[in-house]
Coordinates of C-alpha atoms in Angstrom, one line a residue:
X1 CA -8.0 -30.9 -4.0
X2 CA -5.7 -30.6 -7.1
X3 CA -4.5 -27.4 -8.3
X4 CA -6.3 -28.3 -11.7
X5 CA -9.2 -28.9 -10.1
X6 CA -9.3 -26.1 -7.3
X7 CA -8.8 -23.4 -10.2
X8 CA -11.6 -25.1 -12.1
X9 CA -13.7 -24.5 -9.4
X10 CA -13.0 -21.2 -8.9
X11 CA -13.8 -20.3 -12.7
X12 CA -17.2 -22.2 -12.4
X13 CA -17.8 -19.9 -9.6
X14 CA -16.4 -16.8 -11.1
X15 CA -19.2 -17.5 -14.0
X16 CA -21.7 -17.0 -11.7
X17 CA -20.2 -15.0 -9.0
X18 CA -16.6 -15.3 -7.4
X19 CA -15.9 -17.9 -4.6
X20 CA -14.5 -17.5 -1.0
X21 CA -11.3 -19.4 -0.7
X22 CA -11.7 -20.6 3.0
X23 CA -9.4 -23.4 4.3
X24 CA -8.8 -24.6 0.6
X25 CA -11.8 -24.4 -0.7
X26 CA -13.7 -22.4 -2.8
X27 CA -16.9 -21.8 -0.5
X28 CA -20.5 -19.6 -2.0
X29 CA -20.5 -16.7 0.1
X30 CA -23.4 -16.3 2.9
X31 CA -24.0 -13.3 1.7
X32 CA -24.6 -13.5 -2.4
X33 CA -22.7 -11.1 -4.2
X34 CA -22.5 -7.7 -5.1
X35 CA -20.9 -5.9 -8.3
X36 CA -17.5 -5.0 -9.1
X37 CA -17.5 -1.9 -11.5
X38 CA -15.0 -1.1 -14.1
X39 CA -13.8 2.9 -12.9
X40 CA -13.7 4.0 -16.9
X41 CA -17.0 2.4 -18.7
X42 CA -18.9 2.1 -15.2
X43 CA -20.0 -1.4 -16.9
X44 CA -20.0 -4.8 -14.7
X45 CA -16.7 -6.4 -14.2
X46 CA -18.0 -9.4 -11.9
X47 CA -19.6 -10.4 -8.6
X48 CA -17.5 -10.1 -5.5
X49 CA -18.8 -12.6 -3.0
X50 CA -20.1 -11.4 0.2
X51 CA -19.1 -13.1 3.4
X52 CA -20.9 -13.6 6.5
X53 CA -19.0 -12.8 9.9
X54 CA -19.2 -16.4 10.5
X55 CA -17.2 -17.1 7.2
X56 CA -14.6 -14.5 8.1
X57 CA -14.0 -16.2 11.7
X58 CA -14.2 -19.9 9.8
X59 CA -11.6 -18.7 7.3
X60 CA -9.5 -17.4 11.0
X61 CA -10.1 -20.5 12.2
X62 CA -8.7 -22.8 9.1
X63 CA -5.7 -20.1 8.8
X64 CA -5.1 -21.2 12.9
X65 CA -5.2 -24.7 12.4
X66 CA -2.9 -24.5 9.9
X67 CA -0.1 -22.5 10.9
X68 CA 1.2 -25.1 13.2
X69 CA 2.5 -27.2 10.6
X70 CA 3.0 -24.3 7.8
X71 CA 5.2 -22.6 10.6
X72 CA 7.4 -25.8 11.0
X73 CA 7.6 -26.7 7.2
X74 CA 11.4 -25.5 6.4
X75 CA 11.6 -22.3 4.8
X76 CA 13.3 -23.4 1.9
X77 CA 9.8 -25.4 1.2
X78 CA 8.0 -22.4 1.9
X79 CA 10.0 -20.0 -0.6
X80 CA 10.0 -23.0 -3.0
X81 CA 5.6 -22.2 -3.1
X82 CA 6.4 -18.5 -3.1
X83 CA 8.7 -18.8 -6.4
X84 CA 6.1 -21.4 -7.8
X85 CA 3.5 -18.7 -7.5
X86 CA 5.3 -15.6 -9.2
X87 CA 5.8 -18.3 -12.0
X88 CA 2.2 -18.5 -12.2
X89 CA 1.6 -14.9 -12.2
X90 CA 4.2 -14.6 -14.6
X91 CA 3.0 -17.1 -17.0
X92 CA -0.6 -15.0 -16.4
X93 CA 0.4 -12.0 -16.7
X94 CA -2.1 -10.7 -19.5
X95 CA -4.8 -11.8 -18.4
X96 CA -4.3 -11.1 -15.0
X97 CA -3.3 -7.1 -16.0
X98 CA -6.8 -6.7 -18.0
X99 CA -8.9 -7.9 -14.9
X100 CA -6.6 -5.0 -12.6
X101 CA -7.0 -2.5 -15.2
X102 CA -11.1 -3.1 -15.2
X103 CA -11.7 -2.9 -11.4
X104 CA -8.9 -0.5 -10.8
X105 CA -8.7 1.6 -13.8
X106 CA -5.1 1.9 -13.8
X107 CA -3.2 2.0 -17.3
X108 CA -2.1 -0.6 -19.6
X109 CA 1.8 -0.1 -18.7
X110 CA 0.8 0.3 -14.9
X111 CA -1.5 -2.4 -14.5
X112 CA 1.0 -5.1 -16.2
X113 CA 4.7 -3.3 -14.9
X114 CA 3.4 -2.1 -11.5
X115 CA 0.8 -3.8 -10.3
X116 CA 1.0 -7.4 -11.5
X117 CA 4.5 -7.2 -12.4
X118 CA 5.7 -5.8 -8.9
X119 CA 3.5 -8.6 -7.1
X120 CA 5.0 -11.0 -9.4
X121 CA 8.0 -10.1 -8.0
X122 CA 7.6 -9.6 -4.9
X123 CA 6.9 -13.0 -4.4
X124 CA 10.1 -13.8 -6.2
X125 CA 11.8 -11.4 -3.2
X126 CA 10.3 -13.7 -0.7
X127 CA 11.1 -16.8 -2.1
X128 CA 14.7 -15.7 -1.4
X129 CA 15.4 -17.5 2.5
X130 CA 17.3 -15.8 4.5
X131 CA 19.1 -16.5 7.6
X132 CA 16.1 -16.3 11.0
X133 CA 18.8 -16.7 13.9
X134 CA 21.6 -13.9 14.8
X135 CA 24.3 -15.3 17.1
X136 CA 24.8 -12.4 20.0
X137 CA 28.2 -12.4 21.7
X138 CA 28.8 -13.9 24.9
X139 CA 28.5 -12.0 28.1
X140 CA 30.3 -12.7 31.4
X141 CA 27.2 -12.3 33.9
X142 CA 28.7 -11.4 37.5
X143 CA 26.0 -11.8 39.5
X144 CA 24.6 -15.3 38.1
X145 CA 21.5 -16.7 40.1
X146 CA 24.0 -19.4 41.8
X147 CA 26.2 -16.3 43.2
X148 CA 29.4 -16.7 40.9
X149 CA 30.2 -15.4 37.4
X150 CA 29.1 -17.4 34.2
X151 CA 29.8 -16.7 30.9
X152 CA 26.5 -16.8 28.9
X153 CA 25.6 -17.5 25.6
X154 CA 22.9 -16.0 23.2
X155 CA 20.8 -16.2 20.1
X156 CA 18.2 -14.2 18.5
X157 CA 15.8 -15.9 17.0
X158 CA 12.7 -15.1 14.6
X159 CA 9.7 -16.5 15.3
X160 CA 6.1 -16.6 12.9
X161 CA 4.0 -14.1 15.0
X162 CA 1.2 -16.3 14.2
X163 CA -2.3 -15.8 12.0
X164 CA -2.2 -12.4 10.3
X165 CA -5.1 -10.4 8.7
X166 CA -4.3 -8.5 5.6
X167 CA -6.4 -5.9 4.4
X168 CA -5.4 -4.0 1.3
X169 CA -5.9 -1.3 -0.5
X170 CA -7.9 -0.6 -3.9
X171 CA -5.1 1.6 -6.0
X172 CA -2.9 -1.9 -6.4
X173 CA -4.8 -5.1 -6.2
X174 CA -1.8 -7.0 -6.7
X175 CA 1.1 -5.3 -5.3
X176 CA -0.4 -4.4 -2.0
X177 CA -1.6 -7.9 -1.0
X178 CA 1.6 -9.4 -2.3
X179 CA 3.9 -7.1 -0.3
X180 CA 1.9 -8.4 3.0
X181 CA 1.1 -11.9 2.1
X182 CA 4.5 -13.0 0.5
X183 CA 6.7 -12.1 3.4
X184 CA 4.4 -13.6 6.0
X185 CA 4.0 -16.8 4.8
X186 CA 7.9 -17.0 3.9
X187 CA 8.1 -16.3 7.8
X188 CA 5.7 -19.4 8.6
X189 CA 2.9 -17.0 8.8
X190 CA -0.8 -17.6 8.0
X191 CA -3.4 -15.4 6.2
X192 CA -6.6 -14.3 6.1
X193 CA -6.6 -11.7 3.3
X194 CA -9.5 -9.0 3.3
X195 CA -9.4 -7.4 -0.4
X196 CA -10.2 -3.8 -0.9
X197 CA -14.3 -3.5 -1.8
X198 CA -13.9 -1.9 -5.3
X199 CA -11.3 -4.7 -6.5
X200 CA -11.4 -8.0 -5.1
X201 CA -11.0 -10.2 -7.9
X202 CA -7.3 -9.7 -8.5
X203 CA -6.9 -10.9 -5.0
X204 CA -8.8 -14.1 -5.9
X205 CA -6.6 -14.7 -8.7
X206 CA -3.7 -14.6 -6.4
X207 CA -5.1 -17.3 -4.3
X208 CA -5.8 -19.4 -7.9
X209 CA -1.9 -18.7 -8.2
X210 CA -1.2 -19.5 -4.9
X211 CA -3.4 -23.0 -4.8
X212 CA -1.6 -24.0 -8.0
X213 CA 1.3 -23.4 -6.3
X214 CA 1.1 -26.0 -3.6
X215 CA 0.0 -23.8 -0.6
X216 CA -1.6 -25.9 1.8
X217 CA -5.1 -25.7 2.6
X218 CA -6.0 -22.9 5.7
X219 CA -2.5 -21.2 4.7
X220 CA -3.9 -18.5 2.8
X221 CA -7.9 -17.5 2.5
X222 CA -9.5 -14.9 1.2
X223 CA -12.9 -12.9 2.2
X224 CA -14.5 -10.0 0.8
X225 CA -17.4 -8.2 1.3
X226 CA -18.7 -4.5 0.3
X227 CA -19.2 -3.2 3.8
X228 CA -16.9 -2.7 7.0
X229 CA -18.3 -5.6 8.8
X230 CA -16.2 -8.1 7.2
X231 CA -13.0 -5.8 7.9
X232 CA -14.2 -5.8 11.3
X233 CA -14.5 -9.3 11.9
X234 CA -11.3 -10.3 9.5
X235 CA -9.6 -7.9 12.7
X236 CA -11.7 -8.9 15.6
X237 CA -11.8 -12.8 15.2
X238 CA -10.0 -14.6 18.2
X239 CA -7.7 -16.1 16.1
X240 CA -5.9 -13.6 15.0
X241 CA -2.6 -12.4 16.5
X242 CA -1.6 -9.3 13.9
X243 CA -3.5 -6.8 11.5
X244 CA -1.3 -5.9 8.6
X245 CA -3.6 -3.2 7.1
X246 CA -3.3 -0.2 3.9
X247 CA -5.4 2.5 3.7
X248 CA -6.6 5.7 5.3
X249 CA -5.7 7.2 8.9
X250 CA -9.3 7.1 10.3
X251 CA -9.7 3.1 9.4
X252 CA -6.8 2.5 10.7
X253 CA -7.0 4.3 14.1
X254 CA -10.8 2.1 14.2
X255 CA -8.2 -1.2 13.7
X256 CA -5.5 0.0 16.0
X257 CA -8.3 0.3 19.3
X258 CA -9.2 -3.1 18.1
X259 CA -5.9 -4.2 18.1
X260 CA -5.6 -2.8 21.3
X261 CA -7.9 -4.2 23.3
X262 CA -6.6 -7.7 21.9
X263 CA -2.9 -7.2 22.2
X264 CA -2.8 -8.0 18.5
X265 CA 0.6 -6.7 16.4
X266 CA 0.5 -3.7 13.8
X267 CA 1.2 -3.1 10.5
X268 CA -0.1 -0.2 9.4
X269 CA 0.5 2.1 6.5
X270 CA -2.1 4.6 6.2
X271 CA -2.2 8.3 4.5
X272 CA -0.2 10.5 3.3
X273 CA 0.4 14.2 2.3
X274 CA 4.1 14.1 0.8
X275 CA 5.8 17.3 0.7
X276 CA 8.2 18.3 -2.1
X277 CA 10.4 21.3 -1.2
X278 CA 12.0 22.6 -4.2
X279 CA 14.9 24.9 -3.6
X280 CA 16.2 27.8 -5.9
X281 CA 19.1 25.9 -7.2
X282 CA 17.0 23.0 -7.7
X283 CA 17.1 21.2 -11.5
X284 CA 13.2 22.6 -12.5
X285 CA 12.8 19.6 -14.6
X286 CA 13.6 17.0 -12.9
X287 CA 11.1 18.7 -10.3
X288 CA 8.5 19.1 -12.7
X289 CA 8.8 15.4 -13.3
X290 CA 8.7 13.8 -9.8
X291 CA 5.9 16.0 -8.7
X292 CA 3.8 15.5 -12.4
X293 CA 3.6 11.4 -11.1
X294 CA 0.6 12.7 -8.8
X295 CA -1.4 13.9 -11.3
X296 CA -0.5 10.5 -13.7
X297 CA 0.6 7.6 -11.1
X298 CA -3.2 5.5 -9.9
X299 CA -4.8 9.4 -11.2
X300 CA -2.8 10.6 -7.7
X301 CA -4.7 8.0 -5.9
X302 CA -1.1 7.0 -4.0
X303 CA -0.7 8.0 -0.2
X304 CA 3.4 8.5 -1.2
X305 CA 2.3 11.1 -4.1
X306 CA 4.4 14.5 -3.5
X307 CA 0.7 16.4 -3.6
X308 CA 2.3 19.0 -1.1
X309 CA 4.9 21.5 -3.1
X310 CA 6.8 23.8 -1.0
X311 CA 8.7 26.4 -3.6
X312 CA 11.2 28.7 -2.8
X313 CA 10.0 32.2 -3.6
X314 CA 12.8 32.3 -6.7
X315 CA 11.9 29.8 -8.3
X316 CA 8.3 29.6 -7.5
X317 CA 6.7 31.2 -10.3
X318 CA 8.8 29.2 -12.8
X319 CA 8.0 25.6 -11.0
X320 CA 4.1 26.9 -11.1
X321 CA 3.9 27.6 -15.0
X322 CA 6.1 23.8 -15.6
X323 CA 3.7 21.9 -13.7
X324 CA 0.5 24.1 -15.2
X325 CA 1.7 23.1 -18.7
X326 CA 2.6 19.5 -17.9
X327 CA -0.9 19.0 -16.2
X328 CA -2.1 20.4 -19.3
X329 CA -0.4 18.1 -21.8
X330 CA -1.4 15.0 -20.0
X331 CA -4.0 12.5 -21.9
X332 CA -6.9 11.8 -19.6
X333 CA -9.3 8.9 -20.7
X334 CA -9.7 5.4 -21.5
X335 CA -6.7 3.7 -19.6
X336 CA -6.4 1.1 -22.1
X337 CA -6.0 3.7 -25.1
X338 CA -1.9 3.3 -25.7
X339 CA -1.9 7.0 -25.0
X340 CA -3.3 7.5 -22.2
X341 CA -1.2 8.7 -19.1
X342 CA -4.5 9.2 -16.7
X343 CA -7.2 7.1 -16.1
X344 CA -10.2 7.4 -13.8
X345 CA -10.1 7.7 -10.2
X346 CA -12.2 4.9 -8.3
X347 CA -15.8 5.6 -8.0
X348 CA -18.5 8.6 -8.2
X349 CA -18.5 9.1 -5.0
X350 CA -14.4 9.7 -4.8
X351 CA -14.3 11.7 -7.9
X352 CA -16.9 13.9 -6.3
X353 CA -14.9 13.8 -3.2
X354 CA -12.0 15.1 -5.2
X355 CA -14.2 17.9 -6.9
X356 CA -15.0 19.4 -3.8
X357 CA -11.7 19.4 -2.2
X358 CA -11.0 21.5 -5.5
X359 CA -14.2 23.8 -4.9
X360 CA -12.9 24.3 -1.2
X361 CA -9.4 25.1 -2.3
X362 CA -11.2 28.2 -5.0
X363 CA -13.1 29.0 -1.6
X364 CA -10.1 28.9 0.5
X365 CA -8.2 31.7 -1.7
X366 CA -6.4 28.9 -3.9
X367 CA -5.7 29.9 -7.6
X368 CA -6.7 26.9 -9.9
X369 CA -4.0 27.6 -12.5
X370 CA -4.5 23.4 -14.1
X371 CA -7.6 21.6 -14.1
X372 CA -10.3 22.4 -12.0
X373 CA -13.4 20.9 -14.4
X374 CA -14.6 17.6 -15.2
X375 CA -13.7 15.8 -18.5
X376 CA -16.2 15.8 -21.1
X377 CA -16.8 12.3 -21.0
X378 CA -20.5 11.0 -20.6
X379 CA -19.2 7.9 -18.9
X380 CA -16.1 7.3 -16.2
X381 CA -15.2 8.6 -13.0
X382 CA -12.3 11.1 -14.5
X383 CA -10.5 14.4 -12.9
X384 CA -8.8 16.7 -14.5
X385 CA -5.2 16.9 -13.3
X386 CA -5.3 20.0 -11.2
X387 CA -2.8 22.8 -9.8
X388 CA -3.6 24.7 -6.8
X389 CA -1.1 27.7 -6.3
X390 CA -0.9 30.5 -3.6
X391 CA -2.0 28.1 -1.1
X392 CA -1.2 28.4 3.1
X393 CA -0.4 26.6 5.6
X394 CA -3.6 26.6 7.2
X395 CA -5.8 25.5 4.0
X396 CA -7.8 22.3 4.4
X397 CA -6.7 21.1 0.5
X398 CA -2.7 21.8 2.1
X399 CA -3.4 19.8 5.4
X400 CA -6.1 16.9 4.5
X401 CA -5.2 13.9 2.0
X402 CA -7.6 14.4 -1.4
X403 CA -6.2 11.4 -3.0
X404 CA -6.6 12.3 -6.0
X405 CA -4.9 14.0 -9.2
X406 CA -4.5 17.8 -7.4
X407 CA -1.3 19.3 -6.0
X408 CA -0.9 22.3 -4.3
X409 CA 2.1 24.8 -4.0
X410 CA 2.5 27.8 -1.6
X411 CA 6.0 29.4 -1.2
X412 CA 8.8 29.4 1.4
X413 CA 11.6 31.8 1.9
X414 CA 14.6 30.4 3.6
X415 CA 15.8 26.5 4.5
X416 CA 14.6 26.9 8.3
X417 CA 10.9 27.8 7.1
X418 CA 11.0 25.0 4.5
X419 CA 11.5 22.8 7.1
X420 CA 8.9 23.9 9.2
X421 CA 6.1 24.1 6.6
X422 CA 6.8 20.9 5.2
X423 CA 6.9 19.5 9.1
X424 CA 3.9 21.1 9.7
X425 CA 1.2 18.0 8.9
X426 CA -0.2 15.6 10.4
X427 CA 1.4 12.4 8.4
X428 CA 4.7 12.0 7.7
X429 CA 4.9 8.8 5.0
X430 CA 7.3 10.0 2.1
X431 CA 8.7 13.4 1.4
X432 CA 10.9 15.0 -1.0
X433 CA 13.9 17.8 -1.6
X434 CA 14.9 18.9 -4.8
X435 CA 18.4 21.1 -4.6
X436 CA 21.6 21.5 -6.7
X437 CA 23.1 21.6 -3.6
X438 CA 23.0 17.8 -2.2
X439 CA 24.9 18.5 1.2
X440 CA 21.6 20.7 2.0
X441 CA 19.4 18.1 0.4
X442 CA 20.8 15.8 2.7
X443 CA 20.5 17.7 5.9
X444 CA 17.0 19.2 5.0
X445 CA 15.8 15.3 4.4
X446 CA 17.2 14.5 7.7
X447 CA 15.1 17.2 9.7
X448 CA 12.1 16.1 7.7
X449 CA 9.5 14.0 10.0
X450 CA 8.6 11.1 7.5
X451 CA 9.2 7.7 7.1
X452 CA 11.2 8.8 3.5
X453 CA 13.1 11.3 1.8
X454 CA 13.4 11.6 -1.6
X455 CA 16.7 13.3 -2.8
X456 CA 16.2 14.8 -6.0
X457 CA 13.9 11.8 -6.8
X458 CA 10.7 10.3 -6.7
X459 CA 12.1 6.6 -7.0
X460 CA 12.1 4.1 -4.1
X461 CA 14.6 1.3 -3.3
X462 CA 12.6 -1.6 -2.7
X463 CA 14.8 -2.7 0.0
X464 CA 14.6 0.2 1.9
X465 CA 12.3 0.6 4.8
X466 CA 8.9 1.8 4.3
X467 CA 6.5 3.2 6.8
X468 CA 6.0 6.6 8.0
X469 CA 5.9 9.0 11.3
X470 CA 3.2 10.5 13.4
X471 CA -0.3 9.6 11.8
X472 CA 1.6 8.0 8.3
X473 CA 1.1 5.0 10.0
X474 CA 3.2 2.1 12.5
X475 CA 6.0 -0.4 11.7
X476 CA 8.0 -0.6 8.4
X477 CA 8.3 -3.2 5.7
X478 CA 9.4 -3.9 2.3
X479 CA 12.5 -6.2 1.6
X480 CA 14.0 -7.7 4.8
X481 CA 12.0 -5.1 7.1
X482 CA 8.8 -6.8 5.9
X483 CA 10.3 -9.9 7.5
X484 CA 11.1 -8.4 11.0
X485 CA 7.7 -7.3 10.4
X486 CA 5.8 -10.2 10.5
X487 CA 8.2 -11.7 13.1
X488 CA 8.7 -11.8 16.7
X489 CA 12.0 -12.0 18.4
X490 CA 12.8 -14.7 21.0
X491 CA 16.0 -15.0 23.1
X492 CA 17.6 -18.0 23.3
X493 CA 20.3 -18.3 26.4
X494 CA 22.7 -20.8 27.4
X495 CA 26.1 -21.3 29.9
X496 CA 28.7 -20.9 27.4

C-alpha cells in the first residue's frame, strides 16, 4: 500500500472510529470502539479501537515475520525512515499538538515543545547511526583447547534483541512511544506498540508518520484497547522477546512475572517519588522553581516530579511560604487559554484519587498551606496545586506516589539525616539537591539511591542515562543507553 493511500485509510477510519495498524494495514478492531475523552471539556475526542487477544498476537506475529529482513536492512536505511518520520511530524506539528492537548490535557506550549516536539526529535536522535561493533584487545590464552598458547582476537558486537512490546504511558503520547520505538527500530528491532488507554490516538498518528515514511509492513503495529487484557497479551504473546513498558510499579511488577516465566528482556521505568533536599545555603529561588514544575509540568502527573521536599530546618519556613505563594499564583484551567500554566489531570477517577491522598495527608497531621479544594469549574478534571508541610517520614502522601499536582515538605537537621530521609522510599527514579555549596551537592547526590541527581536543577541531559533503583524501575535508556537497551551483546572470537 502507498503511503498516500495507507494514511487515507486511516482517516476514513478515524471518521468512524480509529484503525488497528497490524502488519501494514489498517485493520477494524474485533472489539468496536470505545471513547477517548478530552481531560478539560470531558467532551468526545474520538473512538479508540478495541482489539481482540487474537489481533494483539496477529499484530506479534506480523512484527516476527518481519524483523528478519528489517534486522538485516543496513542501518543507514533504517535511520534514513527514522529522519523521514520526524520530517513528517515536523511538517504536522499543529495538528498533531491539538489532538495531544485534547486526550492528554497538557498545555499549548507543552503539547507542541514537549510532547510532539521531543518525539519529533527523538526520532531525529535515532536517525543518527552509530558504530554496533567494539574491537576488544587481543589476549594471549595460555591454556588454549589444543594445549599451547594462542593469541586470540575479539569483537563485541550488538545484536537486535528481536520483537519488542512497547507500552506507554498517558502523560506524553508522543514522547514516550517515541523514546521506545525510535531506538529499537534503529537497532533492527520490531514493534508492537500498546498505547496508553486514555490517549491512543497520538500513537496512531505516529504510525500514519511512520507508514509515510517507508516503514515496512509488520515493522511497527499498533493495538489498543481500554482494558488490561490487551496489555496482557501485547506481553504474553510467543513472539515476543522484550517488554519495554512506562508506568506504575504494581503493572509493572504484573509484566516482570510475565516476563519471567518467558525469559523475555526488560525495560521498565515505573514510579517515582523524587526527593528535593534543599540545604540552608541553597539559592531559594532557584528551589522554588525546580520544585514549582510539579504542581505545572502534566498537572504533576510526571513520575521524575520532585513531589518529595526535604528542607533544612533554616531555611524551612522560608522555602514553605515561596512555594505556598507560587502554587497560589499559578493559572489553573482551560490548557489551551495562552495563560494557562495547569491543565487538568487525566480522568475523574484520578482527580479523585488525588483528592483523597490530600484528605489523608489533613488526616495524617499534614498542614495544607496551598490548595487543598477543587476549582470552581462545572466541567474538567482540575486540582488545585497543593502544599503539604510538616509532613513525616512515615505518612502515606510522603511514601506513596499521588501523581498529581501536590508536594509535600517535612524538615531535616544535618547532611547525614538528609540523606537518610530522602533514602528512605521505596523508588529511587530522579532526585534532587539544592546547595550553595556544590562540593556537598556533589557528594550528597552520590549517596542518593536513584537513577538521577539533580544538582541545583531540575533539567535533564538527554544523553544521560535514565532509569532508576530499587522499585523506580530496571535498565536505562535515552540517547546511546536506549540503544544498549534494545540490544544484546554477542562475542565474536578468532586466532589472531
Amino acid at each position: 500500500m502507498s503511503s498516500a493511500g495507507a494514511s487515507a485509510g486511516a482517516s476514513e477510519g478515524a471518521s468512524e472510529g480509529q484503525r488497528l495498524f497490524v502488519g501494514g494495514s489498517w485493520v477494524e478492531p474485533d472489539g468496536g470502539h470505545y471513547e477517548v475523552v478530552d481531560p478539560a471539556t470531558e467532551s468526545v475526542v474520538g473512538w479508540a479501537p478495541q482489539a481482540s487477544r487474537d489481533q494483539v498476537h496477529a499484530a506479534a506475529a506480523a512484527a516476527r515475520e518481519a524483523f528478519g529482513p528489517w534486522s538485516r536492512t543496513p542501518a543507514a536505511e533504517r535511520a534514513a525512515i527514522l529522519a523521514r518520520t520526524a520530517d513528517h511530524i515536523r511538517r504536522h506539528l499543529v495538528p498533531y499538538a491539538e489532538l495531544a492537548q485534547a486526550e492528554s490535557g497538557a498545555t499549548t506550549g507543552t503539547a507542541r515543545a514537549m510532547q510532539v516536539g521531543v518525539g519529533a526529535a527523538r526520532f531525529r536522535r535515532y536517525a543518527r547511526v552509530e558504530p554496533v561493533e567494539e574491537p576488544i584487545a587481543p589476549q594471549i590464552n595460555e591454556a588454549g583447547p589444543f594445549g599451547r598458547a594462542a593469541v586470540m582476537g575479539a569483537l563485541a558486537v550488538r545484536q537486535p534483541v528481536g520483537v519488542v512490546t512497547c507500552v506507554t504511558s498517558y502523560n506524553n503520547p508522543w514522547a514516550n512511544p517515541a523514546g521506545k520505538i525510535a531506538p529499537a527500530l534503529a537497532m533492527g528491532n520490531t514493534v508492537v506498540v500498546k498505547p496508553a488507554p486514555q490517549d491512543p490516538l497520538s500513537v496512531y498518528r505516529m504510525a500514519e508518520a511512520l507508514e509515510a515514511a517507508g516503514v515496512p509492513p509488520g515493522v511497527v503495529n499498533v493495538v489498543s484497547g481500554s482494558g488490561a487484557d490487551v496489555g496482557e497479551a501485547a506481553v504474553d504473546a510467543p513472539d515476543v522477546d522484550m517488554v519495554s513498558f512506562t508506568g506504575s510499579t504494581a503493572v509493572g511488577q504484573r509484566i516482570a512475572e510475565v516476563c519471567g516465566r518467558g525469559m523475555k528482556r526488560q525495560l521498565m521505568e515505573l514510579g517515582g517519588k523524587g526527593a528535593a533536599v534543599v540545604f540552608d545555603d541553597a539559592d531559594v529561588g532557584s528551589a522554588v522553581a525546580g520544585i514549582a514544575t510539579t504542581f505545572s509540568f502534566y498537572s504533576g502527573q510526571i513520575c521524575t516530579a520532585p513531589t518529595r521536599v526535604i528542607a533544612q530546618r533554616g531555611v524551612y519556613d522560608r522555602l514553605v511560604t515561596q512555594l505556598a505563594a507560587y502554587a497560589g499564583r499559578l493559572p489553573v484551567g482551560d490548557p489551551r487559554e495562552p495563560g494557562t500554566v495547569v491543565g487538568p489531570v487525566i480522568s475523574a477517577a484520578h482527580r479523585d484519587r488525588v483528592e483523597s491522598y490530600v484528605e489523608l495527608g489533613r488526616k495524617e497531621g499534614a498542614r495544607v498551606v496551598a490548595g487543598g479544594e477543587r476549582p470552581p469549574y462545572d466541567r474538567g478534571f482540575f486540582v488545585a496545586p497543593t502544599l503539604l508541610a510538616d509532613c513525616t517520614p512515615d505518612m502515606r502522601v510522603v511514601r506513596e506516589e499521588i501523581f498529581g499536582p501536590v508536594v509535600v515538605v517535612l524538615p531535616f537537621d544535618d547532611e547525614d539525616e538528609a540523606v537518610t530521609l530522602a533514602n528512605d522510599s521505596d523508588y529511587g527514579l530522579i532526585d534532587y539537591v539544592w546547595s550553595g555549596d556544590v562540593a556537598r551537592a556533589f557528594r550528597v547526590a552520590r549517596c542518593l539511591r536513584a537513577g538521577g541527581v539533580g544538582v541545583n536543577t531540575v533539567g535533564r541531559n538527554m544523553e544521560a542515562p535514565f532509569g532508576g533503583f530499587k522499585k523506580s524501575g530496571v535498565g536505562r535508556d535515552v540517547g546511546s543507553y536506549a540503544l544498549h537497551a534494545y540490544s544484546e551483546t554477542q562475542a565474536i572470537v578468532w586466532p589472531g
